[in-house]
Short mmCIF file of C-alpha atoms in Angstrom, two decimals:
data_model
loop_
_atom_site.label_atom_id
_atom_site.label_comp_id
_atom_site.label_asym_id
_atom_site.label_seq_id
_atom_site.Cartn_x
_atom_site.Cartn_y
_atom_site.Cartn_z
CA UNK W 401 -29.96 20.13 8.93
CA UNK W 402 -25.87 19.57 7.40
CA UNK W 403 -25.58 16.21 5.84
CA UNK W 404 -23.36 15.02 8.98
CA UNK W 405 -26.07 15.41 11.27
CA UNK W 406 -28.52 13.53 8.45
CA UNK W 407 -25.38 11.02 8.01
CA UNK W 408 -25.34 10.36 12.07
CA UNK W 409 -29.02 10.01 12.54
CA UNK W 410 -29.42 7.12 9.52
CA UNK W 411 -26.39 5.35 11.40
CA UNK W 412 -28.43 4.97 14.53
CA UNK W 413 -30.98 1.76 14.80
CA UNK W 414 -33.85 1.63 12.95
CA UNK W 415 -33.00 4.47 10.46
CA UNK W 416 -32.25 4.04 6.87
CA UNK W 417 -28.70 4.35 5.15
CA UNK W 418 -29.16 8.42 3.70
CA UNK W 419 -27.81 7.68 -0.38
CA UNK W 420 -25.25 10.63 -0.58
CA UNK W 421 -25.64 12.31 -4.34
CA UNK W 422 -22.50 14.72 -4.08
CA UNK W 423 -22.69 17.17 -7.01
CA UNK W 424 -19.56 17.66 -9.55
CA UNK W 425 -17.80 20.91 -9.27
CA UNK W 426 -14.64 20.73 -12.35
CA UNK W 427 -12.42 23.35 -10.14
CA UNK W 428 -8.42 23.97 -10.42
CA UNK W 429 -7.78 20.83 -7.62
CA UNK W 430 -10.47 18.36 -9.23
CA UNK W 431 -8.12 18.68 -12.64
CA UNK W 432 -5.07 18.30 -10.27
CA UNK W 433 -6.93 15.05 -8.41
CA UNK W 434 -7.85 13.81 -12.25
CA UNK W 435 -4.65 13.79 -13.12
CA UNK W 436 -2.65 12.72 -10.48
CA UNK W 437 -5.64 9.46 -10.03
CA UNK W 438 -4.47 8.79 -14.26
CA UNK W 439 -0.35 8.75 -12.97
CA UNK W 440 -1.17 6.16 -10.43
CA UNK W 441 -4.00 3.89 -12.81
CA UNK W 442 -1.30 3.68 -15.42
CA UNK W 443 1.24 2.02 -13.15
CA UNK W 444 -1.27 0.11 -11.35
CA UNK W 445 -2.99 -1.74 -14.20
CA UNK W 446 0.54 -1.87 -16.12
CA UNK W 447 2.23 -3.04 -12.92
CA UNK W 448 2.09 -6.71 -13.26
CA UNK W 449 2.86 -6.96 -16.62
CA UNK W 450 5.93 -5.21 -16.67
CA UNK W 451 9.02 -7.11 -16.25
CA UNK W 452 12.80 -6.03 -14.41
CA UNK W 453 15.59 -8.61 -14.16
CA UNK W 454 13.15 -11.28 -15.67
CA UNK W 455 10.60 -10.71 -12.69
CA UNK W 456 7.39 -8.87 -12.33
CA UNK W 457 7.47 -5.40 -11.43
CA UNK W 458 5.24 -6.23 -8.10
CA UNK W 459 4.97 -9.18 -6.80
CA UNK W 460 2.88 -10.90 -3.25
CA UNK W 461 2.94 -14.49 -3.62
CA UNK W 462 2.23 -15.62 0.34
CA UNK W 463 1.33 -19.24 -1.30
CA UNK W 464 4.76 -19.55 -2.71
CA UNK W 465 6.55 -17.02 0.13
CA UNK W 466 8.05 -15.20 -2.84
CA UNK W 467 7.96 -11.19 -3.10
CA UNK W 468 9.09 -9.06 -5.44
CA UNK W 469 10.15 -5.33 -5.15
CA UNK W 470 10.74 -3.40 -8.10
CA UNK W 471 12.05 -6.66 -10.12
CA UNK W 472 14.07 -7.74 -6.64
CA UNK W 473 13.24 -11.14 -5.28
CA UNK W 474 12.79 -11.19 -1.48
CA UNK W 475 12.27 -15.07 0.04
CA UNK W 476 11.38 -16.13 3.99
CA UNK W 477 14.73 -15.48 4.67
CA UNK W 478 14.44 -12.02 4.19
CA UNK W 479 11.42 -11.93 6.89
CA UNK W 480 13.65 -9.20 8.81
CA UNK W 481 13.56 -7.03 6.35
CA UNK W 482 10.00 -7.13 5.42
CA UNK W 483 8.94 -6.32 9.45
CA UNK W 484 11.63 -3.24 9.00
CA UNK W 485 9.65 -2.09 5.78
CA UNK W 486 6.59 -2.24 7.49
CA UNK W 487 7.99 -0.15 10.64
CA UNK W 488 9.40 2.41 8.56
CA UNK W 489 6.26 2.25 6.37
CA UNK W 490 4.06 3.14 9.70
CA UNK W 491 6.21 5.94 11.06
CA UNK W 492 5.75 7.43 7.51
CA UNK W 493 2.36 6.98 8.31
CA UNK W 494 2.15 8.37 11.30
CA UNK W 495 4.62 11.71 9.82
CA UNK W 496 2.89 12.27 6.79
CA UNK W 497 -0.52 12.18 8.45
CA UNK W 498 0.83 14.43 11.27
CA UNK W 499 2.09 16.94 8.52
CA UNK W 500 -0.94 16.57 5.73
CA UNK W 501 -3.72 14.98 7.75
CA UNK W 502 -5.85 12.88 5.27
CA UNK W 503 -4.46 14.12 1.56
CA UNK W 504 -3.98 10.24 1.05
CA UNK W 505 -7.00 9.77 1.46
CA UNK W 506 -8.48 11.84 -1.03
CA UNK W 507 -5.59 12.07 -3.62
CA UNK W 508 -3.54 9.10 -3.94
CA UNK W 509 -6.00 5.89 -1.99
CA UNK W 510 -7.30 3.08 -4.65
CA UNK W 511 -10.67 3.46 -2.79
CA UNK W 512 -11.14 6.75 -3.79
CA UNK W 513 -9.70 6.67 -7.17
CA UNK W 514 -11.87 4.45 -8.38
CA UNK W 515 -14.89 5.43 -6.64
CA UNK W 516 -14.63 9.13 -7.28
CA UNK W 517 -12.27 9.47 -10.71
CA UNK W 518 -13.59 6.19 -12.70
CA UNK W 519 -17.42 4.62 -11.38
CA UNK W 520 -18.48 8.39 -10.29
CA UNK W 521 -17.48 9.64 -13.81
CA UNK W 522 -19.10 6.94 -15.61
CA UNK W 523 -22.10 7.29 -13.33
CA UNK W 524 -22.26 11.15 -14.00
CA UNK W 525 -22.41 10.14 -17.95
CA UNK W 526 -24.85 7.80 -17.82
CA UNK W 527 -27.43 8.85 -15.25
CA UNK W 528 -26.76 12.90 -15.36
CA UNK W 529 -25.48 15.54 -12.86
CA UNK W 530 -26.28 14.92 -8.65
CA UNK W 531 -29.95 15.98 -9.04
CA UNK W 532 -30.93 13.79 -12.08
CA UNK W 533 -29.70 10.77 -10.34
CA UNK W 534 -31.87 11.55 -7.05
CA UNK W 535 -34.87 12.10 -9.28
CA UNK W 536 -33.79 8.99 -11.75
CA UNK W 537 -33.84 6.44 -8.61
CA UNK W 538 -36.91 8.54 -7.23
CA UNK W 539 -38.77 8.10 -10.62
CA UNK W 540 -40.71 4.46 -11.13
CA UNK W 541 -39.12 1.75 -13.41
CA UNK W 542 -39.47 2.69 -17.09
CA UNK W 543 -37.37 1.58 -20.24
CA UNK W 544 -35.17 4.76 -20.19
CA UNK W 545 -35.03 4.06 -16.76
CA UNK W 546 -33.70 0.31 -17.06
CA UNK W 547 -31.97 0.89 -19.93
CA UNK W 548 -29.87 3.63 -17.88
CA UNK W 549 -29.19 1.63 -14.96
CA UNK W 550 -28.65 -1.29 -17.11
CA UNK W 551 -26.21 0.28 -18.75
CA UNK W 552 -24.50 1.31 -16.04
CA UNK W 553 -24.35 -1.75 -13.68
CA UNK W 554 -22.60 -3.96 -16.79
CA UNK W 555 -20.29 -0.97 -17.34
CA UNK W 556 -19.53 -1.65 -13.37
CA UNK W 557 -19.37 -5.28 -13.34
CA UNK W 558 -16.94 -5.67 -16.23
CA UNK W 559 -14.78 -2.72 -14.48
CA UNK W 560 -14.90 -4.68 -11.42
CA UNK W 561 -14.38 -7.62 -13.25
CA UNK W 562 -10.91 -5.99 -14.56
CA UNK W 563 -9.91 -4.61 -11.42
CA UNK W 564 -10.27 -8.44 -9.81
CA UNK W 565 -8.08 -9.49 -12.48
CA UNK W 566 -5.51 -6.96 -11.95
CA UNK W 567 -5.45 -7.12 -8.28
CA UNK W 568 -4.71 -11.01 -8.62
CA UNK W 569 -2.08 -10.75 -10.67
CA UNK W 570 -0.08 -8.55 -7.50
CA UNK W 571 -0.36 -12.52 -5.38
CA UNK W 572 -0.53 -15.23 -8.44
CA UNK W 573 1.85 -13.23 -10.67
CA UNK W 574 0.47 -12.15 -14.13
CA UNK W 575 1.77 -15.39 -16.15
CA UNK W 576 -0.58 -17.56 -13.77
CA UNK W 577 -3.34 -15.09 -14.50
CA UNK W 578 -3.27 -15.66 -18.16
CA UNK W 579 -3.15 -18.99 -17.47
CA UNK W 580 -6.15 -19.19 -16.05
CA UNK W 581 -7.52 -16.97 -18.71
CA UNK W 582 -6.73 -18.49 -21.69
CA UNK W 583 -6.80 -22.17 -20.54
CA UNK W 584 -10.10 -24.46 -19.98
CA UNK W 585 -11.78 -23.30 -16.39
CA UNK W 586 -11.62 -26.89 -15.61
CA UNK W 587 -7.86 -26.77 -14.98
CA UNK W 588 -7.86 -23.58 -12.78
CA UNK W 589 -11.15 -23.80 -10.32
CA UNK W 590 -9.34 -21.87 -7.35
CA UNK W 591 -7.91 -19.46 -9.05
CA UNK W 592 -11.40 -19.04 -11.59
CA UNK W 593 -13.40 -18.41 -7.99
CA UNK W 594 -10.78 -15.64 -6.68
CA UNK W 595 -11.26 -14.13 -9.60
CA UNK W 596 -15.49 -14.14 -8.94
CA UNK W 597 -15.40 -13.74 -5.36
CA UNK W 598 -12.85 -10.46 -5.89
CA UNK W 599 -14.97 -9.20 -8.62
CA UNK W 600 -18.57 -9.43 -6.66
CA UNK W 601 -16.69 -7.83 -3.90
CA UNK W 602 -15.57 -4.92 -6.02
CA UNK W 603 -19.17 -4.63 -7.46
CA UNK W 604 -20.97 -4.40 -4.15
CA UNK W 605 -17.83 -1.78 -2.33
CA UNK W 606 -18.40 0.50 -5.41
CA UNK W 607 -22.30 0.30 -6.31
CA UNK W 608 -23.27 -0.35 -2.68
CA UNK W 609 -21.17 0.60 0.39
CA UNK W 610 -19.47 3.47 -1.40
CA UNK W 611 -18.37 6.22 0.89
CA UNK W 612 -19.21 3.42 4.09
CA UNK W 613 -15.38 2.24 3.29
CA UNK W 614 -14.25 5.71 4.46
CA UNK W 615 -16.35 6.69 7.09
CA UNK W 616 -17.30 3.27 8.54
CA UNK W 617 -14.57 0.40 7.89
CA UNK W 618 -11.23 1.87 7.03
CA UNK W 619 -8.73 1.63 10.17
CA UNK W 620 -6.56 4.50 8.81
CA UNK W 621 -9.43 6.86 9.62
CA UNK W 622 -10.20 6.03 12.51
CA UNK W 623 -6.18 6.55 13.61
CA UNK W 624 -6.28 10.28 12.16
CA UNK W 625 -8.40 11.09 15.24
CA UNK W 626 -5.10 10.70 17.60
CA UNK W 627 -2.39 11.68 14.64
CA UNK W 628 -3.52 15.02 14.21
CA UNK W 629 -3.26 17.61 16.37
CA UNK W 630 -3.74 21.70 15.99
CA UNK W 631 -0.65 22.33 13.80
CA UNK W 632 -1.50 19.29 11.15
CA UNK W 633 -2.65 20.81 7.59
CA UNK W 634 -6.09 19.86 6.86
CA UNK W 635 -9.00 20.73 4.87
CA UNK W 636 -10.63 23.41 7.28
CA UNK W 637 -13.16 26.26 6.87
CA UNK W 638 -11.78 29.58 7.87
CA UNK W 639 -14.88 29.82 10.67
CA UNK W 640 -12.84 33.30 12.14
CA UNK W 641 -13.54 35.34 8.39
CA UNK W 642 -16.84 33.47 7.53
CA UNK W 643 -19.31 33.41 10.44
CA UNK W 644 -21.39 34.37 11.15
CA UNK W 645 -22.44 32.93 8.04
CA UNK W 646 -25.47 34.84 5.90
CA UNK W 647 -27.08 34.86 2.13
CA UNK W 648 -25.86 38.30 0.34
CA UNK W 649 -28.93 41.02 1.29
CA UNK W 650 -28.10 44.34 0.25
CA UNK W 651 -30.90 45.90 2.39
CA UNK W 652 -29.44 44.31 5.37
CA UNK W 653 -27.54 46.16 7.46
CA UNK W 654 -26.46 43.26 9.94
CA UNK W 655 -22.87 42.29 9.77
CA UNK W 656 -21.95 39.13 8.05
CA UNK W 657 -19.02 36.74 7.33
CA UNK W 658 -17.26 35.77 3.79
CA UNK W 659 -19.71 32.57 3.86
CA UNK W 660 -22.89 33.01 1.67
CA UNK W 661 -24.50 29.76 3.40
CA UNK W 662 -24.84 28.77 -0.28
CA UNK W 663 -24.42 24.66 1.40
CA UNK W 664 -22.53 24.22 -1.44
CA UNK W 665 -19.46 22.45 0.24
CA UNK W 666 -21.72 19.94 1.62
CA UNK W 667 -23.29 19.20 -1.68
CA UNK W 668 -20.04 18.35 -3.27
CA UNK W 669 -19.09 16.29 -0.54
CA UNK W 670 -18.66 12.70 -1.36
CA UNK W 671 -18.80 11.72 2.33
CA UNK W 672 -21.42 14.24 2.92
CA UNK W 673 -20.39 16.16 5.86
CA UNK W 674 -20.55 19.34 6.54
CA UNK W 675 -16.54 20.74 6.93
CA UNK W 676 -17.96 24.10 8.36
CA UNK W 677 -18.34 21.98 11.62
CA UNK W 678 -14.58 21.51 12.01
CA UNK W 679 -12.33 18.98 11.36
CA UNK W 680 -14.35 15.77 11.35
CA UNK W 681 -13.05 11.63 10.88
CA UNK W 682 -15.11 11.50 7.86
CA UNK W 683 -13.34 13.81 5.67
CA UNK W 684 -11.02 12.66 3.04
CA UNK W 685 -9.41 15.83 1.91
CA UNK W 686 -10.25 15.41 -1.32
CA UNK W 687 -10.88 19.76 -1.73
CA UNK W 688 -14.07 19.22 -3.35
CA UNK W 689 -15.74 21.77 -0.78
CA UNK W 690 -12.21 24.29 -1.74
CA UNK W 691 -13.24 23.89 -5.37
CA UNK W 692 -16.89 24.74 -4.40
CA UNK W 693 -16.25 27.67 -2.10
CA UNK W 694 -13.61 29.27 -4.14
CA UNK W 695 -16.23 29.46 -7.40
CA UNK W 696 -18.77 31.00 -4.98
CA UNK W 697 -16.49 33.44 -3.42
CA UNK W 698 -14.99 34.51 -7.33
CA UNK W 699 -18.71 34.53 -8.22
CA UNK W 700 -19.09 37.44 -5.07
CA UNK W 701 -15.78 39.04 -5.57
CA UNK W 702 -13.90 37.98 -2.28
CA UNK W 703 -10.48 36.29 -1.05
CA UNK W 704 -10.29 32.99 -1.95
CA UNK W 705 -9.94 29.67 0.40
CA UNK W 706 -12.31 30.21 2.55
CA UNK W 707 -11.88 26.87 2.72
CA UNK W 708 -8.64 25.55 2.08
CA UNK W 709 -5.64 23.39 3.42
CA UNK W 710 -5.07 24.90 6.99
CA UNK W 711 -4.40 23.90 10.49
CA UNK W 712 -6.54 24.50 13.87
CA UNK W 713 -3.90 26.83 15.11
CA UNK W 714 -3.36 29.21 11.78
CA UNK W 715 -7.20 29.54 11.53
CA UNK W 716 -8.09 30.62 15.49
CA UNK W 717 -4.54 32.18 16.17
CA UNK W 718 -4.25 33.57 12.33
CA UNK W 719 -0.60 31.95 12.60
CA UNK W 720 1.37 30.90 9.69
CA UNK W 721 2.07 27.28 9.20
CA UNK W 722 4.95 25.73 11.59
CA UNK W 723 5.89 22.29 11.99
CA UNK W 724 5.83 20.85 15.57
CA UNK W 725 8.43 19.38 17.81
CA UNK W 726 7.14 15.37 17.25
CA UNK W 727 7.16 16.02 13.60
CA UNK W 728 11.11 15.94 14.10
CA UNK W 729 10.74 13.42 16.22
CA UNK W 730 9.19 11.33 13.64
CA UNK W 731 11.04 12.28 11.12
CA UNK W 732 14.30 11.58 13.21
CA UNK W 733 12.97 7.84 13.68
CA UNK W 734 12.12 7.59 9.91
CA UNK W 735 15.66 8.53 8.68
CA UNK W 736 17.18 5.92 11.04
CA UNK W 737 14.88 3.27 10.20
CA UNK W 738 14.96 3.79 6.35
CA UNK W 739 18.92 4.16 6.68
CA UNK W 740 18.89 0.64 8.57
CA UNK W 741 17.04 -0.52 5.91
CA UNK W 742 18.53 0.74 2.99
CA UNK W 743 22.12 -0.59 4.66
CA UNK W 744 20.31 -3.83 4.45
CA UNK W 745 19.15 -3.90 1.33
CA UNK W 746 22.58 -2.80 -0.08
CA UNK W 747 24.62 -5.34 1.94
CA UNK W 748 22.17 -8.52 1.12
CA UNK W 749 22.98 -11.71 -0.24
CA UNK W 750 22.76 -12.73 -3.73
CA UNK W 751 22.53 -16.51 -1.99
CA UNK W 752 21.00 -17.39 1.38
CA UNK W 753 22.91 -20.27 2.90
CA UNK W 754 22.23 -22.48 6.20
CA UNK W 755 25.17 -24.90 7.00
CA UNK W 756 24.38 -26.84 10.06
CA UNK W 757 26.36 -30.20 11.85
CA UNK W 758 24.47 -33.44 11.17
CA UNK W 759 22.09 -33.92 14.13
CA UNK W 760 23.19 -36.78 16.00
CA UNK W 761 26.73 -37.09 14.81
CA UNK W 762 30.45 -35.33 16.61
CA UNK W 763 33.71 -35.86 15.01
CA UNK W 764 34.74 -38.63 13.21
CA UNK W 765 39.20 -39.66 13.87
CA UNK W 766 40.44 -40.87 10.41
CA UNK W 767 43.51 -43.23 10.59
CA UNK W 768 45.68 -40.32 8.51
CA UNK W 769 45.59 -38.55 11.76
CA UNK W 770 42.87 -35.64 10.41
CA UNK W 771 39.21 -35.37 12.15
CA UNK W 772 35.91 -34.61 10.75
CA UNK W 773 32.75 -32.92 10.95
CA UNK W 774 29.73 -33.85 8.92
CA UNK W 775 27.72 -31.38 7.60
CA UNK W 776 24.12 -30.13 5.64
CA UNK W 777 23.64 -27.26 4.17
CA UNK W 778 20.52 -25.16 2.21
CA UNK W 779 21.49 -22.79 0.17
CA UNK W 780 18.80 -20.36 -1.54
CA UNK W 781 19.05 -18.37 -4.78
CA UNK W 782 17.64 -14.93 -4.05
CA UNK W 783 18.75 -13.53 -7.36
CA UNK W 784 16.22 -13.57 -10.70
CA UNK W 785 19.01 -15.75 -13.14
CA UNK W 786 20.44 -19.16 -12.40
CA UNK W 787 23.79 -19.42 -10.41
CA UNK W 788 26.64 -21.99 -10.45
CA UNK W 789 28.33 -22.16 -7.01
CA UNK W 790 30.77 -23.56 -4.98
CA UNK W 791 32.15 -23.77 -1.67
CA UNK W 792 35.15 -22.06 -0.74
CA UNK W 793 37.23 -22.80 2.48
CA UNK W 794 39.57 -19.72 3.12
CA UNK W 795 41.26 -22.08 6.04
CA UNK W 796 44.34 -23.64 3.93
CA UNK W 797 44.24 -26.52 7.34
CA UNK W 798 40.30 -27.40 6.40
CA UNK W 799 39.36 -29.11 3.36
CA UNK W 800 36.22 -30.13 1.73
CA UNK W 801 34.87 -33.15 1.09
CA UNK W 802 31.94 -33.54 -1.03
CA UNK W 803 29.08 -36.40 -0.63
CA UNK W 804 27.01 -34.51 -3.27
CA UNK W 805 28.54 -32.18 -4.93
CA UNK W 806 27.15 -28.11 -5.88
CA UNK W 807 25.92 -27.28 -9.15
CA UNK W 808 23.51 -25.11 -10.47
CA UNK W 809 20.56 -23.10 -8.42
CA UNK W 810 17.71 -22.12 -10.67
CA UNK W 811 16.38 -18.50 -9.81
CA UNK W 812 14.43 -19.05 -6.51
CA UNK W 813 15.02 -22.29 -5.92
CA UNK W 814 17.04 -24.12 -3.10
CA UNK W 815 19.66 -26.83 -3.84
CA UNK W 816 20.86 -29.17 -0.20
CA UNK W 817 24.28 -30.25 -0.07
CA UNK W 818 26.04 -32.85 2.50
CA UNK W 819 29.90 -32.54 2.94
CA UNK W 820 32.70 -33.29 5.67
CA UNK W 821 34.76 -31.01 6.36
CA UNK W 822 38.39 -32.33 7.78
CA UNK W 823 41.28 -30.91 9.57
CA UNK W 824 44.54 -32.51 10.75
CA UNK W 825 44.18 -33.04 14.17
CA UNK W 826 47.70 -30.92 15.47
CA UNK W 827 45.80 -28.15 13.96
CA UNK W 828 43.00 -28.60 16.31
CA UNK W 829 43.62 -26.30 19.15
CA UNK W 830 39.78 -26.09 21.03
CA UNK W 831 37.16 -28.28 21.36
CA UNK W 832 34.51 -26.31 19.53
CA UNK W 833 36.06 -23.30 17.37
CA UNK W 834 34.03 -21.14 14.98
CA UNK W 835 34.50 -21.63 11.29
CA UNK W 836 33.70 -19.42 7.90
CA UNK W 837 32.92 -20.93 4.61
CA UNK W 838 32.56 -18.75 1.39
CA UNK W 839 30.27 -19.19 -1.20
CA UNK W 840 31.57 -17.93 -4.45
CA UNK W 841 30.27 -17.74 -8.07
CA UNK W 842 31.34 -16.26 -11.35
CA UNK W 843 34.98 -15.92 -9.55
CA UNK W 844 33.69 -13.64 -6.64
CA UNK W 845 32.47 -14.39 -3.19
CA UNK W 846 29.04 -13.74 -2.97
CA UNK W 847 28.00 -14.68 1.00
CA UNK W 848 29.29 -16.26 3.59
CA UNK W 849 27.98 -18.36 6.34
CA UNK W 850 29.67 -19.45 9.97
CA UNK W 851 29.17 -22.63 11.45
CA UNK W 852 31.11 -24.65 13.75
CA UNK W 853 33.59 -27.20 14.39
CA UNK W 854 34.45 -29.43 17.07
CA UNK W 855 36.95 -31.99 17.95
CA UNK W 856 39.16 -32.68 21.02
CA UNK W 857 42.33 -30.41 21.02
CA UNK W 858 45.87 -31.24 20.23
#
């Protein structure tokens, strides 16, 4: 019976979870996953600590609705482009699954990372190679025994333990972190029980449910179901050169297919399915059966990539690869939503400004024959130094009249101003007429804002 079948028959009531022990296999694409699972760690443990334009790196603050892309600071006002990001981020979703199935999955996700490239590894040291683990937790309690799994449960909790701490820095920003390191606990309860909570749940995802985060709770797995279709590269067994499928017997005369049944590509499995039964929701990609097969097949002298990165079509119709007509399609939508987006990004604000009529107030005559508006205004600094501003009118006919005057805007903070502006009243030629005020700083306009005016006409 293939692992799938065992995995499907402990999911059903009554049955017990089946502990998967996938056996290490160091082929040509495990090096390639080692190493591309160190070039993301790096970043993402150095992430919050690094600093651009005086900001960190990466930054999620919902409390404080501050974000920060690669040292840029993005505020509520720049909600528009954040739902743009995350429509262009889906459609790239939706292409690059289309194209590669799952590869993100098994190459790049933090899931499997850690699970497969740091606790596995550490678990291999400790406890030994697939089959001494299954007889370790088989074996009863003893003091190599405890001292093993000891050993390796602190090993996991003080990983887990860093990995909380890193993964709050991304929302609370890594100078409140050390805060809340190096000060009493007193002083920082909330952000000491994040820290707790996020490391338990860390310690029980990779000691506990494991592969279950894959298989059983991750959306994006679920979606590859109706993404992929028969021209989408996936991990597949060539089923048209391997069945039917037979141990190597030189006395037999029956005919038989490149695969030796060996099971190894289920044993390596970290999900453990079987990927001779065709392309199945549980499998990551993550070429540990293509490792696995190809040292078997070297081992017998035949053709590599048995199993290998392939689609549905090139394995029953023996076609080479082609891309479909939706992959255009998608990638058609992605270019115009990335160019939107990119047009945005270029074109934004250093300062986000509201100016809005008093509520409750019209004009006001003055007895020197000009009318007035009265108006309040928010203006935001979006930028990561501190900005002196001022209000520019380009209408020669429309001054400015402060009640509180601009100054200075700290980086990310707001500043509310309250001014009238006046014009003589033979200028006025419409009741309500559209006006443009410029905000400028270091002797160049930076934004501008529209707003309106009214009075009765000359």
């Amino acid at each position: 019976m293939s692992a799938a079948k065992v995995i499907k028959q402990a999911d059903q009531p009554g049955n017990k979870r089946v502990w998967i022990y996938p056996k290490l296999i160091k082929g040509k694409l495990y090096k390639y996953r080692s190493l591309v699972s160190y070039l993301l760690l790096i970043p993402l443990f150095a992430g919050p600590f690094i600093k651009l334009n005086g900001e960190q790196l990466f930054l999620f603050d919902i409390l404080e609705r501050k974000f920060v892309v690669f040292g840029v600071v993005f505020m509520p006002q720049d909600f528009y482009l954040f739902v743009l990001a995350t429509l262009s981020f889906i459609v790239f979703i939706v292409l690059f699954t289309s194209v590669f199935g799952r590869v993100w999955c098994g190459w790049a996700c933090p899931q499997t990372i850690f699970m497969e490239m740091v606790f596995r590894k550490i678990e291999y040291w400790i406890e030994g190679d697939a089959k001494k683990q299954k007889e370790l937790d088989a074996a009863p309690l003893s003091a190599s025994k405890f001292v093993k799994k000891a050993s390796k449960h602190v090993i996991f909790a003080l990983i887990s333990f860093l990995i909380a701490n890193i993964f709050l820095a991304y929302f609370i920003g890594s100078d409140a972190l050390l805060k809340i390191i190096t000060e009493p606990v007193g002083l920082h309860l909330v952000g000491f029980a994040a820290i707790v909570v996020f490391t338990a749940a860390f310690y029980l995802v990779f000691t506990k449910v494991r592969e279950l985060v894959c298989t059983v709770i991750c959306p994006y797995g679920r979606l590859q179901e109706v993404l992929i279709d028969r021209k989408t590269l996936v991990v597949a067994y060539d089923y048209t050169r391997g069945e039917p499928r037979g141990h190597i017997n030189k006395h037999s005369e029956a005919p038989t297919g490149d695969c030796v049944d060996c099971n190894l590509c289920v044993d390596v499995c970290p999900t453990g399915i079987d990927i001779r039964q065709g392309t199945q929701m549980e499998c990551i990609n993550c070429t540990a059966c293509i490792d696995a097969c190809d040292m078997v097949m070297e081992k017998t002298h035949r053709p590599l990539r048995l199993i290998g990165f392939k689609s549905e079509e090139g394995v029953a119709e023996s076609k080479p690869h082609s891309i479909g007509k939706r992959i255009y399609a998608y990638a058609a939508i992605l270019a115009v939503l990335f160019g939107t987006l990119t047009f945005l990004l270029i074109t934004r604000s250093d300062i986000s400004a509201t100016i809005l009529r008093a509520g409750g107030t019209l004009y006001q005559m003055r007895d020197d024959g000009t009318v007035s508006n009265l108006y309040n205004a928010e203006l935001i600094n979006k930028t990561t130094a501190p900005i002196r501003f001022s209000l520019v009118m380009p209408d020669n006919n429309t001054k400015i009249q402060y009640i509180n005057k601009p100054g200075i805007i700290n980086k990310g903070e707001s500043a509310k101003l309250t001014f009238f502006l006046i014009r003589p009243q033979h200028a006025v030629k419409e009741y309500k007429s559209r006006i443009t005020l410029e905000i400028a700083a270091g002797g160049r306009t930076i934004s501008s804002v529209k707003t309106t005016f009214i009075a009765p006409p000359n």
